[in-house]
Amino acid sequence: MTIVAMDHVALTVKDLEATCAFYDRLFGVVTHAELVVEGRALARQIRMGGAMLSIHQQGNGIDLVAQAPVPGAGDFCFQWGGTIQSAIDLLSAHGIAVIAGPAPRVNVNGVPSQSVYFRDPDANLVELMAPD
């Protein structure tokens, strides 16, 4: 047996609602699942295309988490379905600064690509990668 694909990445955030709203405004998301206790959302899985983030409210009491679940510790890459310029334009339209790139990269399938990097509201490093 082998690994087929990454299913999701979990992030711990300061404000679950604000983080989910950020990704929804930027990419449009579908809520896949949500953990609500006593009317309070503690975690939410959101899908964007073929990617999923599991967003955890900091201090939510869930035990099965990373060793040091702190906001801003994430560093992950989404494969972008358009050109790298369209990714830059999207970020610019939302007032989000590109902090690095475009930079040459090679994606998981060995395809030459370009990446740009930005920060989300918790200062996680987010990469958008598009094939050349």
N, CA, C and O atoms as CSV, one atom per row, in Angstrom:
chain,resi,resn,atom,element,x,y,z
A,1,MET,N,N,0.832,-1.183,0.000
A,1,MET,CA,C,0.000,0.000,0.000
A,1,MET,C,C,0.879,1.250,0.000
A,1,MET,O,O,2.009,1.227,0.489
A,2,THR,N,N,0.346,2.343,-0.556
A,2,THR,CA,C,1.074,3.610,-0.592
A,2,THR,C,C,0.138,4.758,-0.230
A,2,THR,O,O,-1.084,4.608,-0.221
A,3,ILE,N,N,0.734,5.892,0.064
A,3,ILE,CA,C,-0.044,7.109,0.280
A,3,ILE,C,C,-0.646,7.513,-1.061
A,3,ILE,O,O,0.045,7.518,-2.080
A,4,VAL,N,N,-1.920,7.846,-1.060
A,4,VAL,CA,C,-2.612,8.262,-2.279
A,4,VAL,C,C,-2.580,9.781,-2.425
A,4,VAL,O,O,-2.261,10.297,-3.496
A,5,ALA,N,N,-2.908,10.492,-1.355
A,5,ALA,CA,C,-2.939,11.958,-1.389
A,5,ALA,C,C,-3.051,12.481,0.033
A,5,ALA,O,O,-3.347,11.724,0.958
A,6,MET,N,N,-2.818,13.747,0.204
A,6,MET,CA,C,-3.049,14.415,1.484
A,6,MET,C,C,-4.545,14.672,1.587
A,6,MET,O,O,-5.145,15.192,0.646
A,7,ASP,N,N,-5.156,14.317,2.711
A,7,ASP,CA,C,-6.592,14.554,2.884
A,7,ASP,C,C,-6.870,15.958,3.407
A,7,ASP,O,O,-7.703,16.671,2.847
A,8,HIS,N,N,-6.189,16.361,4.467
A,8,HIS,CA,C,-6.403,17.696,5.023
A,8,HIS,C,C,-5.198,18.116,5.857
A,8,HIS,O,O,-4.351,17.301,6.224
A,9,VAL,N,N,-5.151,19.396,6.139
A,9,VAL,CA,C,-4.168,19.970,7.050
A,9,VAL,C,C,-4.954,20.636,8.165
A,9,VAL,O,O,-5.941,21.323,7.899
A,10,ALA,N,N,-4.532,20.444,9.415
A,10,ALA,CA,C,-5.206,21.061,10.553
A,10,ALA,C,C,-4.453,22.314,10.991
A,10,ALA,O,O,-3.225,22.322,11.074
A,11,LEU,N,N,-5.208,23.362,11.268
A,11,LEU,CA,C,-4.650,24.624,11.742
A,11,LEU,C,C,-5.324,25.024,13.040
A,11,LEU,O,O,-6.542,24.902,13.173
A,12,THR,N,N,-4.553,25.492,13.981
A,12,THR,CA,C,-5.101,26.091,15.192
A,12,THR,C,C,-5.121,27.596,14.976
A,12,THR,O,O,-4.127,28.182,14.547
A,13,VAL,N,N,-6.262,28.221,15.276
A,13,VAL,CA,C,-6.426,29.647,14.991
A,13,VAL,C,C,-6.950,30.396,16.210
A,13,VAL,O,O,-7.539,29.802,17.114
A,14,LYS,N,N,-6.727,31.704,16.221
A,14,LYS,CA,C,-7.221,32.553,17.306
A,14,LYS,C,C,-8.726,32.759,17.212
A,14,LYS,O,O,-9.409,32.834,18.233
A,15,ASP,N,N,-9.249,32.852,15.978
A,15,ASP,CA,C,-10.662,33.159,15.768
A,15,ASP,C,C,-11.193,32.302,14.626
A,15,ASP,O,O,-10.973,32.609,13.454
A,16,LEU,N,N,-11.890,31.230,14.973
A,16,LEU,CA,C,-12.404,30.274,13.986
A,16,LEU,C,C,-13.246,30.964,12.922
A,16,LEU,O,O,-13.050,30.733,11.729
A,17,GLU,N,N,-14.177,31.806,13.344
A,17,GLU,CA,C,-15.082,32.459,12.391
A,17,GLU,C,C,-14.320,33.379,11.444
A,17,GLU,O,O,-14.577,33.375,10.241
A,18,ALA,N,N,-13.391,34.163,11.970
A,18,ALA,CA,C,-12.636,35.094,11.133
A,18,ALA,C,C,-11.769,34.352,10.122
A,18,ALA,O,O,-11.685,34.759,8.963
A,19,THR,N,N,-11.127,33.272,10.547
A,19,THR,CA,C,-10.275,32.509,9.633
A,19,THR,C,C,-11.102,31.851,8.537
A,19,THR,O,O,-10.730,31.902,7.365
A,20,CYS,N,N,-12.215,31.237,8.906
A,20,CYS,CA,C,-13.079,30.607,7.896
A,20,CYS,C,C,-13.622,31.649,6.923
A,20,CYS,O,O,-13.709,31.387,5.724
A,21,ALA,N,N,-13.988,32.830,7.428
A,21,ALA,CA,C,-14.484,33.902,6.563
A,21,ALA,C,C,-13.396,34.374,5.601
A,21,ALA,O,O,-13.687,34.676,4.444
A,22,PHE,N,N,-12.148,34.441,6.064
A,22,PHE,CA,C,-11.030,34.841,5.212
A,22,PHE,C,C,-10.897,33.887,4.027
A,22,PHE,O,O,-10.839,34.331,2.880
A,23,TYR,N,N,-10.847,32.589,4.293
A,23,TYR,CA,C,-10.694,31.617,3.211
A,23,TYR,C,C,-11.925,31.584,2.311
A,23,TYR,O,O,-11.806,31.340,1.111
A,24,ASP,N,N,-13.099,31.825,2.875
A,24,ASP,CA,C,-14.314,31.864,2.059
A,24,ASP,C,C,-14.284,33.060,1.113
A,24,ASP,O,O,-14.590,32.914,-0.071
A,25,ARG,N,N,-13.923,34.230,1.608
A,25,ARG,CA,C,-13.842,35.420,0.747
A,25,ARG,C,C,-12.819,35.215,-0.362
A,25,ARG,O,O,-13.045,35.621,-1.503
A,26,LEU,N,N,-11.712,34.595,-0.035
A,26,LEU,CA,C,-10.623,34.451,-0.990
A,26,LEU,C,C,-10.894,33.362,-2.027
A,26,LEU,O,O,-10.708,33.586,-3.223
A,27,PHE,N,N,-11.330,32.194,-1.579
A,27,PHE,CA,C,-11.444,31.047,-2.479
A,27,PHE,C,C,-12.859,30.500,-2.626
A,27,PHE,O,O,-13.133,29.746,-3.560
A,28,GLY,N,N,-13.759,30.868,-1.717
A,28,GLY,CA,C,-15.066,30.213,-1.689
A,28,GLY,C,C,-14.869,28.839,-1.071
A,28,GLY,O,O,-14.072,28.045,-1.571
A,29,VAL,N,N,-15.581,28.550,0.006
A,29,VAL,CA,C,-15.398,27.270,0.690
A,29,VAL,C,C,-16.735,26.572,0.855
A,29,VAL,O,O,-17.796,27.194,0.798
A,30,VAL,N,N,-16.660,25.281,1.059
A,30,VAL,CA,C,-17.811,24.462,1.423
A,30,VAL,C,C,-17.490,23.874,2.790
A,30,VAL,O,O,-16.435,23.268,2.974
A,31,THR,N,N,-18.395,24.048,3.748
A,31,THR,CA,C,-18.184,23.432,5.055
A,31,THR,C,C,-18.436,21.942,4.925
A,31,THR,O,O,-19.528,21.516,4.548
A,32,HIS,N,N,-17.424,21.157,5.238
A,32,HIS,CA,C,-17.489,19.700,5.126
A,32,HIS,C,C,-18.031,19.090,6.416
A,32,HIS,O,O,-18.854,18.174,6.378
A,33,ALA,N,N,-17.571,19.596,7.548
A,33,ALA,CA,C,-18.010,19.097,8.859
A,33,ALA,C,C,-17.748,20.185,9.887
A,33,ALA,O,O,-16.915,21.069,9.686
A,34,GLU,N,N,-18.476,20.099,10.994
A,34,GLU,CA,C,-18.308,21.086,12.053
A,34,GLU,C,C,-18.548,20.415,13.394
A,34,GLU,O,O,-19.471,19.614,13.540
A,35,LEU,N,N,-17.714,20.746,14.371
A,35,LEU,CA,C,-17.898,20.267,15.736
A,35,LEU,C,C,-18.426,21.433,16.560
A,35,LEU,O,O,-17.733,22.430,16.762
A,36,VAL,N,N,-19.666,21.296,17.034
A,36,VAL,CA,C,-20.310,22.338,17.826
A,36,VAL,C,C,-20.649,21.748,19.187
A,36,VAL,O,O,-21.257,20.681,19.270
A,37,VAL,N,N,-20.258,22.435,20.247
A,37,VAL,CA,C,-20.571,22.018,21.613
A,37,VAL,C,C,-21.242,23.198,22.304
A,37,VAL,O,O,-20.705,24.305,22.335
A,38,GLU,N,N,-22.416,22.945,22.853
A,38,GLU,CA,C,-23.188,23.977,23.550
A,38,GLU,C,C,-23.324,25.235,22.713
A,38,GLU,O,O,-23.177,26.350,23.214
A,39,GLY,N,N,-23.609,25.042,21.422
A,39,GLY,CA,C,-23.839,26.155,20.515
A,39,GLY,C,C,-22.599,26.876,20.035
A,39,GLY,O,O,-22.705,27.868,19.314
A,40,ARG,N,N,-21.429,26.403,20.417
A,40,ARG,CA,C,-20.174,27.055,20.027
A,40,ARG,C,C,-19.386,26.156,19.083
A,40,ARG,O,O,-19.113,24.999,19.402
A,41,ALA,N,N,-19.021,26.693,17.917
A,41,ALA,CA,C,-18.204,25.943,16.966
A,41,ALA,C,C,-16.783,25.851,17.501
A,41,ALA,O,O,-16.147,26.869,17.774
A,42,LEU,N,N,-16.287,24.624,17.651
A,42,LEU,CA,C,-14.932,24.397,18.151
A,42,LEU,C,C,-13.954,24.050,17.038
A,42,LEU,O,O,-12.756,24.313,17.149
A,43,ALA,N,N,-14.469,23.459,15.963
A,43,ALA,CA,C,-13.637,23.083,14.822
A,43,ALA,C,C,-14.529,23.005,13.596
A,43,ALA,O,O,-15.721,22.714,13.689
A,44,ARG,N,N,-13.923,23.275,12.436
A,44,ARG,CA,C,-14.676,23.223,11.183
A,44,ARG,C,C,-13.742,22.759,10.080
A,44,ARG,O,O,-12.610,23.231,9.976
A,45,GLN,N,N,-14.216,21.840,9.261
A,45,GLN,CA,C,-13.469,21.419,8.078
A,45,GLN,C,C,-14.066,22.142,6.884
A,45,GLN,O,O,-15.270,22.076,6.638
A,46,ILE,N,N,-13.200,22.837,6.139
A,46,ILE,CA,C,-13.649,23.576,4.963
A,46,ILE,C,C,-12.918,23.064,3.732
A,46,ILE,O,O,-11.715,22.803,3.760
A,47,ARG,N,N,-13.682,22.927,2.648
A,47,ARG,CA,C,-13.108,22.471,1.378
A,47,ARG,C,C,-13.033,23.629,0.405
A,47,ARG,O,O,-13.927,24.471,0.327
A,48,MET,N,N,-11.933,23.644,-0.337
A,48,MET,CA,C,-11.714,24.595,-1.417
A,48,MET,C,C,-11.210,23.776,-2.587
A,48,MET,O,O,-10.050,23.364,-2.599
A,49,GLY,N,N,-12.060,23.535,-3.571
A,49,GLY,CA,C,-11.658,22.671,-4.671
A,49,GLY,C,C,-11.309,21.301,-4.134
A,49,GLY,O,O,-12.113,20.692,-3.430
A,50,GLY,N,N,-10.116,20.800,-4.455
A,50,GLY,CA,C,-9.691,19.481,-3.998
A,50,GLY,C,C,-8.888,19.507,-2.716
A,50,GLY,O,O,-8.250,18.511,-2.376
A,51,ALA,N,N,-8.898,20.618,-1.992
A,51,ALA,CA,C,-8.127,20.744,-0.750
A,51,ALA,C,C,-9.067,20.951,0.430
A,51,ALA,O,O,-10.167,21.482,0.279
A,52,MET,N,N,-8.616,20.520,1.610
A,52,MET,CA,C,-9.424,20.718,2.804
A,52,MET,C,C,-8.535,21.157,3.962
A,52,MET,O,O,-7.434,20.640,4.159
A,53,LEU,N,N,-9.045,22.125,4.723
A,53,LEU,CA,C,-8.413,22.564,5.962
A,53,LEU,C,C,-9.322,22.194,7.117
A,53,LEU,O,O,-10.540,22.356,7.036
A,54,SER,N,N,-8.737,21.702,8.180
A,54,SER,CA,C,-9.458,21.451,9.423
A,54,SER,C,C,-9.049,22.571,10.373
A,54,SER,O,O,-7.920,22.598,10.864
A,55,ILE,N,N,-9.968,23.490,10.627
A,55,ILE,CA,C,-9.680,24.693,11.401
A,55,ILE,C,C,-10.124,24.464,12.841
A,55,ILE,O,O,-11.293,24.171,13.091
A,56,HIS,N,N,-9.202,24.596,13.782
A,56,HIS,CA,C,-9.485,24.375,15.201
A,56,HIS,C,C,-9.371,25.687,15.962
A,56,HIS,O,O,-8.361,26.383,15.861
A,57,GLN,N,N,-10.402,26.023,16.720
A,57,GLN,CA,C,-10.338,27.183,17.604
A,57,GLN,C,C,-9.311,26.905,18.701
A,57,GLN,O,O,-9.368,25.861,19.350
A,58,GLN,N,N,-8.383,27.821,18.911
A,58,GLN,CA,C,-7.376,27.661,19.966
A,58,GLN,C,C,-8.071,27.463,21.312
A,58,GLN,O,O,-9.027,28.170,21.634
A,59,GLY,N,N,-7.584,26.495,22.097
A,59,GLY,CA,C,-8.135,26.235,23.417
A,59,GLY,C,C,-9.499,25.577,23.403
A,59,GLY,O,O,-10.274,25.727,24.347
A,60,ASN,N,N,-9.799,24.842,22.330
A,60,ASN,CA,C,-11.135,24.249,22.201
A,60,ASN,C,C,-11.331,22.976,23.018
A,60,ASN,O,O,-12.445,22.453,23.071
A,61,GLY,N,N,-10.284,22.465,23.653
A,61,GLY,CA,C,-10.420,21.281,24.492
A,61,GLY,C,C,-10.293,19.963,23.753
A,61,GLY,O,O,-10.373,18.905,24.376
A,62,ILE,N,N,-10.098,19.995,22.441
A,62,ILE,CA,C,-9.900,18.767,21.674
A,62,ILE,C,C,-8.490,18.260,21.963
A,62,ILE,O,O,-7.521,19.014,21.870
A,63,ASP,N,N,-8.381,16.982,22.314
A,63,ASP,CA,C,-7.093,16.424,22.721
A,63,ASP,C,C,-6.234,15.915,21.567
A,63,ASP,O,O,-5.007,15.935,21.663
A,64,LEU,N,N,-6.848,15.466,20.491
A,64,LEU,CA,C,-6.094,14.870,19.391
A,64,LEU,C,C,-5.656,15.977,18.425
A,64,LEU,O,O,-6.274,16.202,17.384
A,65,VAL,N,N,-4.566,16.660,18.806
A,65,VAL,CA,C,-4.044,17.784,18.032
A,65,VAL,C,C,-2.520,17.688,17.985
A,65,VAL,O,O,-1.926,16.793,18.588
A,66,ALA,N,N,-1.900,18.614,17.269
A,66,ALA,CA,C,-0.441,18.674,17.208
A,66,ALA,C,C,0.149,18.856,18.604
A,66,ALA,O,O,-0.551,19.254,19.536
A,67,GLN,N,N,1.423,18.567,18.738
A,67,GLN,CA,C,2.100,18.688,20.034
A,67,GLN,C,C,2.017,20.110,20.589
A,67,GLN,O,O,1.791,20.302,21.784
A,68,ALA,N,N,2.201,21.098,19.723
A,68,ALA,CA,C,2.154,22.503,20.148
A,68,ALA,C,C,1.198,23.261,19.227
A,68,ALA,O,O,1.643,23.964,18.320
A,69,PRO,N,N,-0.112,23.124,19.451
A,69,PRO,CA,C,-1.094,23.737,18.546
A,69,PRO,C,C,-1.238,25.238,18.786
A,69,PRO,O,O,-2.022,25.669,19.631
A,70,VAL,N,N,-0.478,26.019,18.038
A,70,VAL,CA,C,-0.521,27.466,18.206
A,70,VAL,C,C,-0.854,28.139,16.873
A,70,VAL,O,O,-0.454,27.656,15.814
A,71,PRO,N,N,-1.579,29.244,16.927
A,71,PRO,CA,C,-1.855,29.983,15.700
A,71,PRO,C,C,-0.560,30.446,15.039
A,71,PRO,O,O,0.385,30.848,15.718
A,72,GLY,N,N,-0.527,30.385,13.726
A,72,GLY,CA,C,0.619,30.864,12.967
A,72,GLY,C,C,1.691,29.834,12.695
A,72,GLY,O,O,2.709,30.161,12.087
A,73,ALA,N,N,1.496,28.595,13.128
A,73,ALA,CA,C,2.513,27.559,12.932
A,73,ALA,C,C,2.383,26.841,11.590
A,73,ALA,O,O,3.234,26.019,11.248
A,74,GLY,N,N,1.331,27.138,10.825
A,74,GLY,CA,C,1.098,26.439,9.560
A,74,GLY,C,C,1.950,26.970,8.419
A,74,GLY,O,O,2.279,28.155,8.365
A,75,ASP,N,N,2.297,26.074,7.516
A,75,ASP,CA,C,3.055,26.385,6.305
A,75,ASP,C,C,2.614,25.350,5.286
A,75,ASP,O,O,3.012,24.188,5.376
A,76,PHE,N,N,1.793,25.754,4.312
A,76,PHE,CA,C,1.221,24.784,3.382
A,76,PHE,C,C,1.023,25.409,2.012
A,76,PHE,O,O,1.052,26.630,1.855
A,77,CYS,N,N,0.821,24.548,1.026
A,77,CYS,CA,C,0.729,24.963,-0.371
A,77,CYS,C,C,-0.548,24.428,-1.000
A,77,CYS,O,O,-0.888,23.256,-0.843
A,78,PHE,N,N,-1.251,25.305,-1.716
A,78,PHE,CA,C,-2.387,24.897,-2.542
A,78,PHE,C,C,-1.944,24.919,-3.995
A,78,PHE,O,O,-1.260,25.849,-4.421
A,79,GLN,N,N,-2.326,23.908,-4.758
A,79,GLN,CA,C,-2.122,23.956,-6.198
A,79,GLN,C,C,-3.209,24.858,-6.774
A,79,GLN,O,O,-4.396,24.642,-6.533
A,80,TRP,N,N,-2.798,25.861,-7.530
A,80,TRP,CA,C,-3.699,26.862,-8.084
A,80,TRP,C,C,-4.104,26.449,-9.496
A,80,TRP,O,O,-3.263,26.002,-10.276
A,81,GLY,N,N,-5.380,26.594,-9.827
A,81,GLY,CA,C,-5.902,26.151,-11.115
A,81,GLY,C,C,-5.752,27.142,-12.248
A,81,GLY,O,O,-6.131,26.835,-13.378
A,82,GLY,N,N,-5.214,28.316,-11.986
A,82,GLY,CA,C,-5.013,29.321,-13.032
A,82,GLY,C,C,-3.541,29.635,-13.181
A,82,GLY,O,O,-2.675,28.868,-12.762
A,83,THR,N,N,-3.276,30.776,-13.785
A,83,THR,CA,C,-1.891,31.227,-13.929
A,83,THR,C,C,-1.418,31.825,-12.608
A,83,THR,O,O,-2.226,32.166,-11.744
A,84,ILE,N,N,-0.119,31.946,-12.464
A,84,ILE,CA,C,0.394,32.566,-11.247
A,84,ILE,C,C,-0.021,34.030,-11.203
A,84,ILE,O,O,-0.232,34.581,-10.122
A,85,GLN,N,N,-0.141,34.667,-12.369
A,85,GLN,CA,C,-0.592,36.063,-12.390
A,85,GLN,C,C,-2.031,36.180,-11.897
A,85,GLN,O,O,-2.370,37.151,-11.220
A,86,SER,N,N,-2.884,35.205,-12.225
A,86,SER,CA,C,-4.268,35.263,-11.729
A,86,SER,C,C,-4.307,35.102,-10.210
A,86,SER,O,O,-5.174,35.675,-9.551
A,87,ALA,N,N,-3.382,34.333,-9.655
A,87,ALA,CA,C,-3.294,34.203,-8.195
A,87,ALA,C,C,-2.863,35.531,-7.574
A,87,ALA,O,O,-3.422,35.962,-6.565
A,88,ILE,N,N,-1.875,36.171,-8.178
A,88,ILE,CA,C,-1.411,37.475,-7.698
A,88,ILE,C,C,-2.542,38.491,-7.772
A,88,ILE,O,O,-2.748,39.270,-6.841
A,89,ASP,N,N,-3.273,38.481,-8.882
A,89,ASP,CA,C,-4.386,39.417,-9.057
A,89,ASP,C,C,-5.473,39.193,-8.010
A,89,ASP,O,O,-6.037,40.154,-7.488
A,90,LEU,N,N,-5.771,37.928,-7.699
A,90,LEU,CA,C,-6.782,37.619,-6.682
A,90,LEU,C,C,-6.342,38.157,-5.321
A,90,LEU,O,O,-7.121,38.806,-4.623
A,91,LEU,N,N,-5.113,37.888,-4.956
A,91,LEU,CA,C,-4.609,38.375,-3.671
A,91,LEU,C,C,-4.654,39.898,-3.615
A,91,LEU,O,O,-5.083,40.474,-2.616
A,92,SER,N,N,-4.215,40.541,-4.676
A,92,SER,CA,C,-4.220,42.001,-4.738
A,92,SER,C,C,-5.631,42.560,-4.607
A,92,SER,O,O,-5.846,43.550,-3.909
A,93,ALA,N,N,-6.586,41.931,-5.273
A,93,ALA,CA,C,-7.979,42.386,-5.218
A,93,ALA,C,C,-8.547,42.312,-3.805
A,93,ALA,O,O,-9.487,43.035,-3.474
A,94,HIS,N,N,-7.981,41.445,-2.974
A,94,HIS,CA,C,-8.431,41.299,-1.593
A,94,HIS,C,C,-7.514,42.029,-0.609
A,94,HIS,O,O,-7.658,41.886,0.605
A,95,GLY,N,N,-6.570,42.814,-1.143
A,95,GLY,CA,C,-5.685,43.585,-0.280
A,95,GLY,C,C,-4.679,42.744,0.477
A,95,GLY,O,O,-4.216,43.134,1.548
A,96,ILE,N,N,-4.339,41.585,-0.079
A,96,ILE,CA,C,-3.406,40.667,0.575
A,96,ILE,C,C,-2.041,40.798,-0.094
A,96,ILE,O,O,-1.923,40.654,-1.310
A,97,ALA,N,N,-1.028,41.067,0.695
A,97,ALA,CA,C,0.319,41.264,0.168
A,97,ALA,C,C,0.975,39.932,-0.178
A,97,ALA,O,O,0.927,38.977,0.598
A,98,VAL,N,N,1.586,39.888,-1.352
A,98,VAL,CA,C,2.457,38.767,-1.710
A,98,VAL,C,C,3.780,39.031,-1.001
A,98,VAL,O,O,4.411,40.064,-1.223
A,99,ILE,N,N,4.203,38.095,-0.144
A,99,ILE,CA,C,5.435,38.326,0.623
A,99,ILE,C,C,6.662,37.698,-0.031
A,99,ILE,O,O,7.793,38.011,0.340
A,100,ALA,N,N,6.442,36.808,-1.009
A,100,ALA,CA,C,7.552,36.225,-1.769
A,100,ALA,C,C,7.001,35.676,-3.076
A,100,ALA,O,O,5.856,35.231,-3.155
A,101,GLY,N,N,7.848,35.719,-4.099
A,101,GLY,CA,C,7.478,35.166,-5.391
A,101,GLY,C,C,6.977,36.250,-6.333
A,101,GLY,O,O,6.853,37.421,-5.974
A,102,PRO,N,N,6.697,35.808,-7.553
A,102,PRO,CA,C,6.721,34.430,-8.020
A,102,PRO,C,C,8.137,33.851,-8.005
A,102,PRO,O,O,9.124,34.523,-8.308
A,103,ALA,N,N,8.181,32.584,-7.639
A,103,ALA,CA,C,9.444,31.866,-7.549
A,103,ALA,C,C,9.295,30.511,-8.224
A,103,ALA,O,O,8.254,29.868,-8.089
A,104,PRO,N,N,10.325,30.063,-8.954
A,104,PRO,CA,C,10.239,28.764,-9.616
A,104,PRO,C,C,10.226,27.621,-8.603
A,104,PRO,O,O,10.991,27.613,-7.639
A,105,ARG,N,N,9.351,26.672,-8.844
A,105,ARG,CA,C,9.220,25.487,-8.000
A,105,ARG,C,C,8.920,24.296,-8.910
A,105,ARG,O,O,8.747,24.459,-10.118
A,106,VAL,N,N,8.862,23.121,-8.334
A,106,VAL,CA,C,8.435,21.908,-9.035
A,106,VAL,C,C,7.344,21.286,-8.184
A,106,VAL,O,O,7.539,21.081,-6.986
A,107,ASN,N,N,6.182,20.979,-8.788
A,107,ASN,CA,C,5.076,20.446,-7.987
A,107,ASN,C,C,5.240,18.957,-7.706
A,107,ASN,O,O,6.213,18.338,-8.137
A,108,VAL,N,N,4.290,18.394,-6.988
A,108,VAL,CA,C,4.348,16.997,-6.545
A,108,VAL,C,C,4.455,16.016,-7.712
A,108,VAL,O,O,4.954,14.903,-7.543
A,109,ASN,N,N,3.986,16.425,-8.896
A,109,ASN,CA,C,4.046,15.558,-10.078
A,109,ASN,C,C,5.276,15.822,-10.941
A,109,ASN,O,O,5.392,15.279,-12.039
A,110,GLY,N,N,6.198,16.657,-10.446
A,110,GLY,CA,C,7.416,16.951,-11.191
A,110,GLY,C,C,7.254,18.021,-12.250
A,110,GLY,O,O,8.144,18.207,-13.080
A,111,VAL,N,N,6.131,18.731,-12.238
A,111,VAL,CA,C,5.855,19.754,-13.246
A,111,VAL,C,C,6.454,21.092,-12.803
A,111,VAL,O,O,6.200,21.545,-11.686
A,112,PRO,N,N,7.248,21.727,-13.673
A,112,PRO,CA,C,7.766,23.053,-13.345
A,112,PRO,C,C,6.607,24.019,-13.070
A,112,PRO,O,O,5.622,24.054,-13.808
A,113,SER,N,N,6.745,24.793,-12.004
A,113,SER,CA,C,5.661,25.658,-11.549
A,113,SER,C,C,6.226,26.966,-11.022
A,113,SER,O,O,7.440,27.148,-10.929
A,114,GLN,N,N,5.324,27.867,-10.680
A,114,GLN,CA,C,5.657,29.127,-10.032
A,114,GLN,C,C,4.829,29.226,-8.759
A,114,GLN,O,O,3.681,28.782,-8.728
A,115,SER,N,N,5.401,29.804,-7.710
A,115,SER,CA,C,4.686,29.966,-6.444
A,115,SER,C,C,4.741,31.405,-5.967
A,115,SER,O,O,5.708,32.129,-6.202
A,116,VAL,N,N,3.660,31.798,-5.283
A,116,VAL,CA,C,3.625,33.044,-4.523
A,116,VAL,C,C,3.206,32.689,-3.104
A,116,VAL,O,O,2.526,31.691,-2.866
A,117,TYR,N,N,3.631,33.532,-2.168
A,117,TYR,CA,C,3.393,33.272,-0.748
A,117,TYR,C,C,2.705,34.472,-0.110
A,117,TYR,O,O,2.963,35.620,-0.469
A,118,PHE,N,N,1.815,34.178,0.853
A,118,PHE,CA,C,1.150,35.226,1.621
A,118,PHE,C,C,0.844,34.687,3.010
A,118,PHE,O,O,1.037,33.502,3.279
A,119,ARG,N,N,0.370,35.552,3.884
A,119,ARG,CA,C,0.002,35.166,5.253
A,119,ARG,C,C,-1.511,35.258,5.420
A,119,ARG,O,O,-2.154,36.165,4.892
A,120,ASP,N,N,-2.064,34.308,6.161
A,120,ASP,CA,C,-3.485,34.379,6.506
A,120,ASP,C,C,-3.628,35.186,7.800
A,120,ASP,O,O,-2.622,35.662,8.325
A,121,PRO,N,N,-4.849,35.357,8.333
A,121,PRO,CA,C,-5.017,36.203,9.522
A,121,PRO,C,C,-4.231,35.749,10.754
A,121,PRO,O,O,-3.969,36.561,11.642
A,122,ASP,N,N,-3.852,34.475,10.827
A,122,ASP,CA,C,-3.073,33.983,11.964
A,122,ASP,C,C,-1.584,33.942,11.663
A,122,ASP,O,O,-0.803,33.423,12.460
A,123,ALA,N,N,-1.185,34.483,10.520
A,123,ALA,CA,C,0.209,34.536,10.066
A,123,ALA,C,C,0.736,33.185,9.597
A,123,ALA,O,O,1.949,33.001,9.499
A,124,ASN,N,N,-0.163,32.228,9.301
A,124,ASN,CA,C,0.278,30.998,8.652
A,124,ASN,C,C,0.830,31.357,7.278
A,124,ASN,O,O,0.324,32.268,6.622
A,125,LEU,N,N,1.861,30.648,6.844
A,125,LEU,CA,C,2.440,30.865,5.527
A,125,LEU,C,C,1.666,30.026,4.520
A,125,LEU,O,O,1.625,28.799,4.616
A,126,VAL,N,N,1.053,30.703,3.550
A,126,VAL,CA,C,0.242,30.025,2.541
A,126,VAL,C,C,0.904,30.232,1.184
A,126,VAL,O,O,1.269,31.348,0.818
A,127,GLU,N,N,1.048,29.144,0.455
A,127,GLU,CA,C,1.669,29.164,-0.872
A,127,GLU,C,C,0.619,28.786,-1.906
A,127,GLU,O,O,-0.139,27.836,-1.716
A,128,LEU,N,N,0.580,29.536,-3.002
A,128,LEU,CA,C,-0.225,29.163,-4.165
A,128,LEU,C,C,0.747,28.809,-5.275
A,128,LEU,O,O,1.611,29.612,-5.629
A,129,MET,N,N,0.608,27.594,-5.833
A,129,MET,CA,C,1.520,27.098,-6.858
A,129,MET,C,C,0.744,26.823,-8.143
A,129,MET,O,O,-0.278,26.138,-8.133
A,130,ALA,N,N,1.250,27.372,-9.250
A,130,ALA,CA,C,0.620,27.177,-10.557
A,130,ALA,C,C,1.657,26.637,-11.536
A,130,ALA,O,O,2.811,27.064,-11.516
A,131,PRO,N,N,1.249,25.696,-12.394
A,131,PRO,CA,C,2.197,25.193,-13.393
A,131,PRO,C,C,2.600,26.304,-14.356
A,131,PRO,O,O,1.814,27.203,-14.654
A,132,ASP,N,N,3.854,26.222,-14.841
A,132,ASP,CA,C,4.336,27.217,-15.819
A,132,ASP,C,C,3.497,27.175,-17.076
A,132,ASP,O,O,3.747,27.935,-18.011
